[in-house]
Coordinates of C-alpha atoms and ligand atoms in Angstrom, one line a residue:
X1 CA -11.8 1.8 -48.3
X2 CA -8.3 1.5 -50.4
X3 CA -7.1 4.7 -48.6
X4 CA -8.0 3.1 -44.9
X5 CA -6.6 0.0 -46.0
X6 CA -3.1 1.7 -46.8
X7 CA -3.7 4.2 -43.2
X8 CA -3.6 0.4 -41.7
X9 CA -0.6 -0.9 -43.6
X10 CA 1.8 2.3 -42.6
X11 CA 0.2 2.1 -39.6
X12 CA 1.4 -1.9 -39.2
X13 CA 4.9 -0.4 -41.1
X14 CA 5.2 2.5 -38.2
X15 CA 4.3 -0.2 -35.3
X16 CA 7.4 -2.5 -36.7
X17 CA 9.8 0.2 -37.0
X18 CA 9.1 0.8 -33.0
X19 CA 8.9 -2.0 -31.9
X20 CA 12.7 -3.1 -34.0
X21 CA 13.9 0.6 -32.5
X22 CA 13.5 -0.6 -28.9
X23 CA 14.5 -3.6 -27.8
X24 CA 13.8 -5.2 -24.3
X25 CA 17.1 -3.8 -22.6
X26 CA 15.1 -0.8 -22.8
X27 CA 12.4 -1.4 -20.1
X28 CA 12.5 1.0 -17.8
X29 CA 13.9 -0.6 -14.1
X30 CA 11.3 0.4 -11.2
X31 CA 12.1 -0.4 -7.6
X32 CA 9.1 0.5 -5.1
X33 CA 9.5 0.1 -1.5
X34 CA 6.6 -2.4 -0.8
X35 CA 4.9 -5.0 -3.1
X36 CA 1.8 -2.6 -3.8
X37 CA 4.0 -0.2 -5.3
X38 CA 5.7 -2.7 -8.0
X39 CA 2.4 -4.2 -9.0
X40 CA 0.8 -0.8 -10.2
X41 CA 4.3 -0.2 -11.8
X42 CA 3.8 -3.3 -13.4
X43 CA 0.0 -3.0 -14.1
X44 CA 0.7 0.1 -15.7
X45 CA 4.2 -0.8 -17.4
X46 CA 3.0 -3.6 -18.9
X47 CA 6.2 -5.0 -20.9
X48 CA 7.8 -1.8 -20.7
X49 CA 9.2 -2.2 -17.3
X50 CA 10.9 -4.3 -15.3
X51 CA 9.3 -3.6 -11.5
X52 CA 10.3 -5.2 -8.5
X53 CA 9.8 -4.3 -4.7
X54 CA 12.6 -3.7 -1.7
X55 CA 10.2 -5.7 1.2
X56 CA 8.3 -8.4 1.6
X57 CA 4.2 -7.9 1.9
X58 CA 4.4 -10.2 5.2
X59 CA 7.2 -7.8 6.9
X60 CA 6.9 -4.9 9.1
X61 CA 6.5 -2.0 6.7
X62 CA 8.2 0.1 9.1
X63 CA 11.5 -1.9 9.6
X64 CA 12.7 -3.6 6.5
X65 CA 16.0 -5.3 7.4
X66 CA 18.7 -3.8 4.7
X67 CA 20.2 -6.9 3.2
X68 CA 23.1 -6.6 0.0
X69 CA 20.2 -7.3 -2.5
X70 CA 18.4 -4.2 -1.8
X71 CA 21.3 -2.2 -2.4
X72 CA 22.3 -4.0 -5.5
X73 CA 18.4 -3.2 -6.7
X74 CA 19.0 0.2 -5.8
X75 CA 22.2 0.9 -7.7
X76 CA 20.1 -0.1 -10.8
X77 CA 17.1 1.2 -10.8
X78 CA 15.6 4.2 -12.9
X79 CA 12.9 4.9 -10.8
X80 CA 12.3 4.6 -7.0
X81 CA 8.7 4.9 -6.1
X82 CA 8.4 5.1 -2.0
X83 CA 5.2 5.5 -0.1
X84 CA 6.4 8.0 2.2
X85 CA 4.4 10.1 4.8
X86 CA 7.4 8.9 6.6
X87 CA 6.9 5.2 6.5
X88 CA 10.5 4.4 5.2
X89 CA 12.3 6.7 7.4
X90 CA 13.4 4.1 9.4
X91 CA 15.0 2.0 6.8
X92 CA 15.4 3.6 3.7
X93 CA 17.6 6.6 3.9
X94 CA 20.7 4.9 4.7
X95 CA 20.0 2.7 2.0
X96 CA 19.4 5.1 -0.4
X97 CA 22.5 7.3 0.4
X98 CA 25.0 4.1 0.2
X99 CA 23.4 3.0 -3.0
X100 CA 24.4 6.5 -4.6
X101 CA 22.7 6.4 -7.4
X102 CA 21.8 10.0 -8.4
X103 CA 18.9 9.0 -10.4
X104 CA 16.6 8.2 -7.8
X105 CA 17.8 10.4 -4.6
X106 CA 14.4 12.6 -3.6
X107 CA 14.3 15.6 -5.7
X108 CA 15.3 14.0 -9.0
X109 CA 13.5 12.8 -12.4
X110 CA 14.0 9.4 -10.9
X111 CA 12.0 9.5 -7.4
X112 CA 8.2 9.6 -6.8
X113 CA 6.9 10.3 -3.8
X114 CA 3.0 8.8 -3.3
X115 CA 2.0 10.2 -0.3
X116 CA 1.9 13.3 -2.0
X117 CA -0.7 12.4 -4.4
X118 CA -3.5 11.6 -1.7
X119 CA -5.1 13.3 1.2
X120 CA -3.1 12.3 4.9
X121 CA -5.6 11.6 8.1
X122 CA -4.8 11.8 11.1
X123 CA -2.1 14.6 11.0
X124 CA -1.0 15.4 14.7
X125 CA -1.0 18.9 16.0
X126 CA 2.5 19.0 17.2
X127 CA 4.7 15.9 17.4
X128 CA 7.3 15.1 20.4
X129 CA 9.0 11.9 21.7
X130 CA 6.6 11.3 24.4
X131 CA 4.3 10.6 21.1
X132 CA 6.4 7.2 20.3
X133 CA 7.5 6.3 16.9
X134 CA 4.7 8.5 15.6
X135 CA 4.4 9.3 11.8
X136 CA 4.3 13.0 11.9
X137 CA 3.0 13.6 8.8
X138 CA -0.1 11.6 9.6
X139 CA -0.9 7.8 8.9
X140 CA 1.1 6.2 6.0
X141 CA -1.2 3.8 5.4
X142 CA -3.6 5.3 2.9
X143 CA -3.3 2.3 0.4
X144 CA -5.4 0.7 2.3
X145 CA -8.1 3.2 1.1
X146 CA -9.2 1.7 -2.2
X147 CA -10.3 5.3 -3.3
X148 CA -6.5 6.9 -3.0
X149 CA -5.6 3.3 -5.4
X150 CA -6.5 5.1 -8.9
X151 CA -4.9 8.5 -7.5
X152 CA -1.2 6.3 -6.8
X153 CA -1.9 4.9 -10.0
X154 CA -1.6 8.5 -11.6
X155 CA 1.1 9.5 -10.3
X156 CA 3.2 6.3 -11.6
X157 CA 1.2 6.5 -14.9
X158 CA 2.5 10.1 -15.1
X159 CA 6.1 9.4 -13.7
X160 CA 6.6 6.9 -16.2
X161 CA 5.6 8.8 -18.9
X162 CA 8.5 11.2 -17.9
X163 CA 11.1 8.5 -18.3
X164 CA 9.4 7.0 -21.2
X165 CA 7.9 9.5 -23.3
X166 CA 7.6 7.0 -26.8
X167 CA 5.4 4.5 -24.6
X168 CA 3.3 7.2 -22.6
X169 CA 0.3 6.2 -24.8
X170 CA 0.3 2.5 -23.8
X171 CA 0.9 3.5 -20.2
X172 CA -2.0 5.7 -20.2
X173 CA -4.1 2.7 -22.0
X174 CA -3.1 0.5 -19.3
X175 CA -4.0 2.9 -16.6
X176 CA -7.6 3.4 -17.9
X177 CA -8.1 -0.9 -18.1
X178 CA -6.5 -0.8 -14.5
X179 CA -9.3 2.2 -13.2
X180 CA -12.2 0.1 -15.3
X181 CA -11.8 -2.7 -13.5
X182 CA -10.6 -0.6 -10.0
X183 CA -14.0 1.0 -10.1
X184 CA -15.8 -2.3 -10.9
X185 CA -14.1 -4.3 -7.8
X186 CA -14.6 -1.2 -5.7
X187 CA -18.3 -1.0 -6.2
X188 CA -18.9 -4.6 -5.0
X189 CA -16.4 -4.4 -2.1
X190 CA -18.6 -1.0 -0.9
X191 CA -21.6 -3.5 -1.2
X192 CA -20.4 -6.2 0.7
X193 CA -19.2 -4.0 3.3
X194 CA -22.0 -1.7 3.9
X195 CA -23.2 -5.1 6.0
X196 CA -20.6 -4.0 8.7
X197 CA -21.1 -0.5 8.6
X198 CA -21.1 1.4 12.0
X199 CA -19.6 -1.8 13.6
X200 CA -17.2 -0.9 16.2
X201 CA -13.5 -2.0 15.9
X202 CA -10.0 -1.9 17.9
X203 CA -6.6 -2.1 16.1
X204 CA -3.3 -3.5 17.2
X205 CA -2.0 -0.7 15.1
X206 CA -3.5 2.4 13.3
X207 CA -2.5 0.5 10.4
X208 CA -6.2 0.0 8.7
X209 CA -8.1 2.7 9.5
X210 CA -8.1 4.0 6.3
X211 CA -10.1 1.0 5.3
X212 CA -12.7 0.8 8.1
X213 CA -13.0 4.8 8.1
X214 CA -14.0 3.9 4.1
X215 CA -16.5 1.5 4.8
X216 CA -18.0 3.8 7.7
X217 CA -16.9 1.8 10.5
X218 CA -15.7 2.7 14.5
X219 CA -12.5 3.1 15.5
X220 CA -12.2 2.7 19.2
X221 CA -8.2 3.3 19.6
X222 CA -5.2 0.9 19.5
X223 CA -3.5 -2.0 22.5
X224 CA -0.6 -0.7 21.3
X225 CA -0.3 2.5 23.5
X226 CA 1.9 4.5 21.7
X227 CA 2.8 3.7 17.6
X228 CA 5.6 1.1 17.9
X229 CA 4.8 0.5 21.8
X230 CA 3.8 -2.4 23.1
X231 CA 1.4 -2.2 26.0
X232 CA 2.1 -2.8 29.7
X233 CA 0.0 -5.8 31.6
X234 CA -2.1 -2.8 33.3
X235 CA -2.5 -1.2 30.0
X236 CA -4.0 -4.7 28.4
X237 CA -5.9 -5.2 31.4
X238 CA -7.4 -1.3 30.9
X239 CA -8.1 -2.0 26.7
X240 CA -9.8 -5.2 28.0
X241 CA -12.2 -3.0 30.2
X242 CA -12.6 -0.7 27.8
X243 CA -13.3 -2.7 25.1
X244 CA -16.0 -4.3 26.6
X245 CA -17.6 -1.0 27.9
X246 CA -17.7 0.6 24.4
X247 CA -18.7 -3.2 23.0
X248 CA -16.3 -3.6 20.4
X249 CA -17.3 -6.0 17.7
X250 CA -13.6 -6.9 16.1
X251 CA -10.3 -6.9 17.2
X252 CA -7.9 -6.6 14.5
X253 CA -4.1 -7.3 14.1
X254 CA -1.5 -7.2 11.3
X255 CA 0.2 -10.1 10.6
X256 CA 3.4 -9.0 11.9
X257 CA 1.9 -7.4 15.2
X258 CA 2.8 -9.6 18.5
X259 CA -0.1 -12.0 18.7
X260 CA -0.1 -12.4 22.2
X261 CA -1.5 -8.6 23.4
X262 CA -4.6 -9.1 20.8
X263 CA -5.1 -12.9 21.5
X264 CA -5.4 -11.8 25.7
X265 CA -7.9 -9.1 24.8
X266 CA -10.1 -11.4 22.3
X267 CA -9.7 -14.2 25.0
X268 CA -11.0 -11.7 28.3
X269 CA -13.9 -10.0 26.2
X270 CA -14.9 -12.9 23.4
X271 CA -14.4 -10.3 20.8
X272 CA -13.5 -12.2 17.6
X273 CA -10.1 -11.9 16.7
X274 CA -9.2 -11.1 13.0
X275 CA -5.6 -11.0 11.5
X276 CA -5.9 -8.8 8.1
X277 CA -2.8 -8.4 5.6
X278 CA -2.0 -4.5 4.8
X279 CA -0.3 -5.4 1.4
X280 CA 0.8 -8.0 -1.7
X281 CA 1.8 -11.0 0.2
X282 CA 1.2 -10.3 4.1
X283 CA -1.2 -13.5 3.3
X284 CA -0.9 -16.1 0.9
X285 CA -4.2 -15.2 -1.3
X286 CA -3.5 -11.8 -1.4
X287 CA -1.3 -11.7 -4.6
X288 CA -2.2 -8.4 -6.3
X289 CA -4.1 -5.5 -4.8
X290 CA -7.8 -6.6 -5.5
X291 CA -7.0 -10.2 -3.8
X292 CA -5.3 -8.2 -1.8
X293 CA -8.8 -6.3 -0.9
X294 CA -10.9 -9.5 -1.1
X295 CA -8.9 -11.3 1.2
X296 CA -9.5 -8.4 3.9
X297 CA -13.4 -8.6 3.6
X298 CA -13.2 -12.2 3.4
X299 CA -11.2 -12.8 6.8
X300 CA -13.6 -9.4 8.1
X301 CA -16.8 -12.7 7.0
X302 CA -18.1 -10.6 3.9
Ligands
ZN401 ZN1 2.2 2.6 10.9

């Protein structure tokens, strides 16, 4: 008992020492493109990092307007974590290069990648401009698949533990909570969905079908034509046909898609119209990743 005792007290000694030998300047600064990416880093982080995101959940993930703030956050940071699969091209990389900061250019200590730690659908077969503003490397949009959640999570727990080796035991502790409770949300989200399996639904934008693919329901195509199109009178009037021939069931929208196209197809077929959020603050209630889940089956009615 006395030897446990003392074990404890060095322990308590050795815990001090630490905690006196790093002081708060010595968080590690984390910059992810989208909100998602800054609340796992911060999940994960705990105290030990200071995480913040480039874009607003309630923007076009695609086109993030650069403003002087972003830069600013860029020429500070430690570690950039991007989603990739393309989904930044169309913002970031001019950012990136003016910011110069070597730390976090692709290729160094300093840059994560997530896309690379989950499986891509929807990979085309050979990409051209007739295709639109196509992501090549197939849809971007896996967070939206709670099962590729614990795999992102990894690869930050990982990356961190790179940059951070002395707090790598913490970050891992925090990780394993995170997955606990992950697992826990996920089973009761797979329940209340199962009530919509096999249900039949069209997009504004291929922007959730790793979610419905999840949950075992039908994708019947997008209104927009093309990725980043929007479609033609005669092309609405065709979806509205169509949709009603292959009886969809919901019509879904991100909340930065035009309303009007989805809104003419819901009003012409009856096809209830729902607007879902795709990440940390596209809606109000969706202010970390599991409200960020709930609010989706809530506004899906489950
Ligand atoms: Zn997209």
């Amino acid at each position: 008992m006395k030897s446990f005792k003392t074990l404890k007290m060095l322990g308590l000694a050795a815990g001090l020492i630490a905690s006196l030998s790093l002081p708060a300047a010595a968080k590690v600064k984390v910059v992810g493109a989208y909100p998602y990416i800054a609340e796992i880093a911060r999940q994960i982080g705990g105290n030990q990092v200071d995480a913040s995101a480039l874009a607003s959940g309630d923007w076009d993930p695609h086109f993030i307007v650069a403003k002087p703030s972003l830069l600013t956050r860029l020429n500070q940071a430690q570690l950039l974590v991007i989603n990739g699969a393309q989904l930044e091209i169309g913002w970031l990389p001019p950012l990136l290069r003016q910011a110069g900061n070597a730390r976090i250019q692709p290729g160094s200590t300093g840059f994560l990648e997530l896309s690379n730690s989950v499986n891509l659908i929807q990979k085309p077969q050979q990409v051209t401009r007739a295709m639109g503003d196509v992501h090549p490397q197939g849809n971007p949009h896996f967070i939206l698949n709670p099962d590729n959640v614990p795999k992102v999570a990894n690869s930050i727990t990982n990356k961190l533990c790179q940059l951070d080796a002395a707090n790598c035991k913490s970050f891992k502790a925090n990780q394993s909570s995170f997955n606990q409770r992950w697992k826990q949300a996920s089973t009761s989200w797979a329940q209340r969905m199962a009530k919509l399996k096999g249900q039949r639904v069209l997009e504004y934008h291929r922007l959730h079908d790793y979610f419905f693919t999840r949950y075992g329901l039908s994708l019947t195509g997008t209104i927009e034509p093309l990725p980043g199109i929007p479609p033609s009178p005669q092309q609405l009037a065709d979806t509205v046909a169509r949709a009603k021939s292959q009886k969809v069931q919901i019509n879904v929208r991100g909340v930065y898609n035009p309303n009007d196209p989805s809104q003419f197809v819901s009003q012409h077929t009856g096809i209830k119209l729902v607007t879902l959020p795709h990440d940390i603050g596209a809606v109000p209630e969706a202010k970390d990743l599991f409200s960020l889940y709930d609010s989706i089956l809530r506004r899906l009615g489950v």
